[in-house]
Amino acid sequence: KNLPSQTAPSSALASTEDDLISKARRRSSMKSAIPGAVAEEDNSSYHAKNLPSQTSPSSALATGDDLYSRSEITPPGNWAPPPPQKPTEVKKESMGDTTFAQKPREAGDIDDENPYAAEYESTGGIEIVPPVLFAPPQSPEKVDNENPDVATHPNTAHTTPAYFPSDAGQGDIADALPAEAVIEAFDVQIADELDKDSRMRDCRKILKQTCILSVVVIAVVVLSIILTRKSPIPEFTSKPTNVLSSVPSMIPSVAPSTIRTAELQTFLLDKNISDSKTINNKTSTQNKALVWISNEDEMNLDGSALNFIQRFVLAVFYFATNGENWSNCNKDEIHCETSPFLSDVTECNWYGITCNEDDEIVGINFAETSERSFNLDGTLPREMAELSHLKSLVFTNNKLKGEIPEWFGHLIKLETIDLYGNEFEGKLPDSLFSLFNLKEISFGRNMLAGTLSTKIGKLSNLEELSLENNWFSGTLPNELQRLQNLTDFFAFDNLFSGAIPEELGSLVSLKKFYLDGNNFTGKMPESICLLRTKNQRLKITVDCEGDSPEVQCSSSCCTECY
């Protein structure tokens, strides 16, 4: 049953026998007892009610020692149970107007096993109403502002002293704290501990998930670093996608310069400008050029710019020919008569570069002069084949090495190739003879070898053929007669042999015909000597000196004998 509203305090004692028995079992480990739900008559004005019991009403009340033991509070030494309270009359609304009186307690009714437990007899409809030890503390809004040490119960005009832990010692707590309030506080403490444990478990779970995610992120970053060390620039076979957009934000974002480099690299690979192997080699000239154009070039071009490819190609050429050590007009040169290489102006203004009206590169000239040398040292990179509008390549007196590039055949607009005074070696590539617009070939003073191909006759527009000071051998091909525009033919100081072809007498445009320093034999063809009679400015040299010349040639035909 519930207490009537005018008498029941907010912290009433347990109302059923089962509840009380359950509490008694939890307290079975306690050894001593103090008076439980008993209050002094002069400071208690409202009571808790226990339901009538047919079995053992004496076990229904909690013992005081049990409460103190549970709350770890020592009862005061001078404490004594107050005399039992005189029973009051209670009106039970549910049973009409009947009033039930409590039977006075007799001395023989005291429970020997629990002398402090109040025992009352129940007859008929009599209800047991034990007094309350202490009124529960009130909420802050119920505290009397004029008397803050007194708490007013909302359902009664009586007041009870309010308990403030900060103002009491251990003994005061034992005197002032109500038994059921101790139990309630202890239960609240247990609930708080359980709630704290629950929060700790949640925190551990969140921490575990965070640690797992962190390990995954660290593994991804480490793997990326390892791959980057193998290749300084990420290798892509196709254009970048937005896959990374779904990666959690805690993963370090990729630097903008790296993204730009990757995009430009993808563009260059898609266009077949460079191959993947070389451009990903951090020591390669292609890689250096890519890094420069993506991170350092102030023009900040991308693949959509019309001059992006030719600017990149010139950067590759610069690094491939050891541009940092050029004796003139490298990127750090401040006294270059024009803009130095890799400067922040259009590449058409760089030294040695010539462009047409459409800003397309048509000429590269690094010929040494009496006033300036360049000291180009290295090889001509394949990327130069992308300069499809080139008409002139001049690298006179430098230190370029390697074979004559096969990719020369892609520069179909070439008119002049001047590699005189370098360190090229090997044979002439067949692709060279497909450049029908060639007017000048100057390969003198290198280390070229092999024979002169019969395909030379295809270069019908050729005006100058300079092969001197090399290691060419074999005979001169008869197909040379097709070069009707040839004015200068320099073949001295080689290993050519055999007879001088009679057919060369058809080269009516000849002005210089130098064949000395070889192993030719026989006699200078009469057809060639006739050219001299028609053109007195024609100069012919051959090994015709001495009593036993290798080639017989009259003074009227040959201008100089060696």
PDB file of N, CA, C and O in Angstrom, residues 233-256:
ATOM      1  N   ILE A 233      58.365  10.098 -58.223  1.00  0.00           N
ATOM      2  CA  ILE A 233      57.120  10.655 -58.706  1.00  0.00           C
ATOM      3  C   ILE A 233      56.159   9.499 -58.926  1.00  0.00           C
ATOM      4  O   ILE A 233      56.519   8.495 -59.539  1.00  0.00           O
ATOM      5  N   PRO A 234      54.928   9.581 -58.418  1.00  0.00           N
ATOM      6  CA  PRO A 234      53.989   8.476 -58.582  1.00  0.00           C
ATOM      7  C   PRO A 234      53.774   8.154 -60.040  1.00  0.00           C
ATOM      8  O   PRO A 234      53.599   9.038 -60.877  1.00  0.00           O
ATOM      9  N   GLU A 235      53.822   6.876 -60.347  1.00  0.00           N
ATOM     10  CA  GLU A 235      53.648   6.445 -61.727  1.00  0.00           C
ATOM     11  C   GLU A 235      52.192   6.143 -61.986  1.00  0.00           C
ATOM     12  O   GLU A 235      51.538   5.404 -61.264  1.00  0.00           O
ATOM     13  N   PHE A 236      51.654   6.734 -63.024  1.00  0.00           N
ATOM     14  CA  PHE A 236      50.271   6.500 -63.395  1.00  0.00           C
ATOM     15  C   PHE A 236      50.232   6.064 -64.857  1.00  0.00           C
ATOM     16  O   PHE A 236      50.958   6.578 -65.687  1.00  0.00           O
ATOM     17  N   THR A 237      49.410   5.132 -65.150  1.00  0.00           N
ATOM     18  CA  THR A 237      49.243   4.709 -66.533  1.00  0.00           C
ATOM     19  C   THR A 237      48.007   5.329 -67.150  1.00  0.00           C
ATOM     20  O   THR A 237      47.757   5.204 -68.323  1.00  0.00           O
ATOM     21  N   SER A 238      47.217   5.972 -66.340  1.00  0.00           N
ATOM     22  CA  SER A 238      46.040   6.658 -66.827  1.00  0.00           C
ATOM     23  C   SER A 238      45.848   7.928 -66.013  1.00  0.00           C
ATOM     24  O   SER A 238      46.526   8.144 -65.028  1.00  0.00           O
ATOM     25  N   LYS A 239      44.882   8.728 -66.417  1.00  0.00           N
ATOM     26  CA  LYS A 239      44.682   9.994 -65.727  1.00  0.00           C
ATOM     27  C   LYS A 239      44.212   9.767 -64.308  1.00  0.00           C
ATOM     28  O   LYS A 239      43.465   8.838 -64.034  1.00  0.00           O
ATOM     29  N   PRO A 240      44.626  10.639 -63.371  1.00  0.00           N
ATOM     30  CA  PRO A 240      44.225  10.463 -61.975  1.00  0.00           C
ATOM     31  C   PRO A 240      42.717  10.514 -61.836  1.00  0.00           C
ATOM     32  O   PRO A 240      42.024  11.214 -62.576  1.00  0.00           O
ATOM     33  N   THR A 241      42.187   9.738 -60.901  1.00  0.00           N
ATOM     34  CA  THR A 241      40.763   9.733 -60.611  1.00  0.00           C
ATOM     35  C   THR A 241      40.536  10.351 -59.253  1.00  0.00           C
ATOM     36  O   THR A 241      41.456  10.752 -58.575  1.00  0.00           O
ATOM     37  N   ASN A 242      39.268  10.403 -58.853  1.00  0.00           N
ATOM     38  CA  ASN A 242      38.928  10.988 -57.563  1.00  0.00           C
ATOM     39  C   ASN A 242      38.736   9.941 -56.497  1.00  0.00           C
ATOM     40  O   ASN A 242      37.937  10.097 -55.582  1.00  0.00           O
ATOM     41  N   VAL A 243      39.458   8.821 -56.597  1.00  0.00           N
ATOM     42  CA  VAL A 243      39.330   7.753 -55.625  1.00  0.00           C
ATOM     43  C   VAL A 243      39.697   8.235 -54.234  1.00  0.00           C
ATOM     44  O   VAL A 243      39.073   7.884 -53.245  1.00  0.00           O
ATOM     45  N   LEU A 244      40.691   9.094 -54.131  1.00  0.00           N
ATOM     46  CA  LEU A 244      41.168   9.540 -52.827  1.00  0.00           C
ATOM     47  C   LEU A 244      40.165  10.424 -52.103  1.00  0.00           C
ATOM     48  O   LEU A 244      40.300  10.673 -50.923  1.00  0.00           O
ATOM     49  N   SER A 245      39.113  10.893 -52.811  1.00  0.00           N
ATOM     50  CA  SER A 245      38.180  11.791 -52.169  1.00  0.00           C
ATOM     51  C   SER A 245      37.396  11.129 -51.060  1.00  0.00           C
ATOM     52  O   SER A 245      36.849  11.798 -50.201  1.00  0.00           O
ATOM     53  N   SER A 246      37.299   9.782 -51.050  1.00  0.00           N
ATOM     54  CA  SER A 246      36.538   9.088 -50.031  1.00  0.00           C
ATOM     55  C   SER A 246      37.387   8.636 -48.855  1.00  0.00           C
ATOM     56  O   SER A 246      36.891   8.051 -47.916  1.00  0.00           O
ATOM     57  N   VAL A 247      38.675   8.890 -48.888  1.00  0.00           N
ATOM     58  CA  VAL A 247      39.563   8.471 -47.801  1.00  0.00           C
ATOM     59  C   VAL A 247      39.351   9.387 -46.600  1.00  0.00           C
ATOM     60  O   VAL A 247      39.167  10.588 -46.756  1.00  0.00           O
ATOM     61  N   PRO A 248      39.326   8.879 -45.365  1.00  0.00           N
ATOM     62  CA  PRO A 248      39.128   9.724 -44.185  1.00  0.00           C
ATOM     63  C   PRO A 248      40.107  10.877 -44.142  1.00  0.00           C
ATOM     64  O   PRO A 248      41.243  10.768 -44.583  1.00  0.00           O
ATOM     65  N   SER A 249      39.644  11.981 -43.548  1.00  0.00           N
ATOM     66  CA  SER A 249      40.437  13.200 -43.563  1.00  0.00           C
ATOM     67  C   SER A 249      41.707  13.094 -42.738  1.00  0.00           C
ATOM     68  O   SER A 249      42.592  13.905 -42.880  1.00  0.00           O
ATOM     69  N   MET A 250      41.802  12.079 -41.821  1.00  0.00           N
ATOM     70  CA  MET A 250      42.996  11.966 -41.003  1.00  0.00           C
ATOM     71  C   MET A 250      44.201  11.492 -41.809  1.00  0.00           C
ATOM     72  O   MET A 250      45.326  11.609 -41.378  1.00  0.00           O
ATOM     73  N   ILE A 251      43.979  10.960 -43.020  1.00  0.00           N
ATOM     74  CA  ILE A 251      45.103  10.584 -43.888  1.00  0.00           C
ATOM     75  C   ILE A 251      45.720  11.863 -44.434  1.00  0.00           C
ATOM     76  O   ILE A 251      45.007  12.743 -44.924  1.00  0.00           O
ATOM     77  N   PRO A 252      47.043  12.002 -44.342  1.00  0.00           N
ATOM     78  CA  PRO A 252      47.665  13.236 -44.809  1.00  0.00           C
ATOM     79  C   PRO A 252      47.323  13.517 -46.256  1.00  0.00           C
ATOM     80  O   PRO A 252      47.390  12.632 -47.113  1.00  0.00           O
ATOM     81  N   SER A 253      46.924  14.721 -46.522  1.00  0.00           N
ATOM     82  CA  SER A 253      46.585  15.083 -47.885  1.00  0.00           C
ATOM     83  C   SER A 253      47.848  15.156 -48.731  1.00  0.00           C
ATOM     84  O   SER A 253      48.928  15.461 -48.250  1.00  0.00           O
ATOM     85  N   VAL A 254      47.676  14.870 -50.053  1.00  0.00           N
ATOM     86  CA  VAL A 254      48.806  14.898 -50.972  1.00  0.00           C
ATOM     87  C   VAL A 254      49.137  16.342 -51.301  1.00  0.00           C
ATOM     88  O   VAL A 254      48.244  17.167 -51.521  1.00  0.00           O
ATOM     89  N   ALA A 255      50.418  16.664 -51.298  1.00  0.00           N
ATOM     90  CA  ALA A 255      50.842  18.028 -51.574  1.00  0.00           C
ATOM     91  C   ALA A 255      50.410  18.434 -52.979  1.00  0.00           C
ATOM     92  O   ALA A 255      50.453  17.638 -53.906  1.00  0.00           O
ATOM     93  N   PRO A 256      49.969  19.705 -53.176  1.00  0.00           N
ATOM     94  CA  PRO A 256      49.534  20.151 -54.497  1.00  0.00           C
ATOM     95  C   PRO A 256      50.592  19.964 -55.563  1.00  0.00           C
ATOM     96  O   PRO A 256      50.282  19.622 -56.699  1.00  0.00           O
TER      97      PRO A 256
END
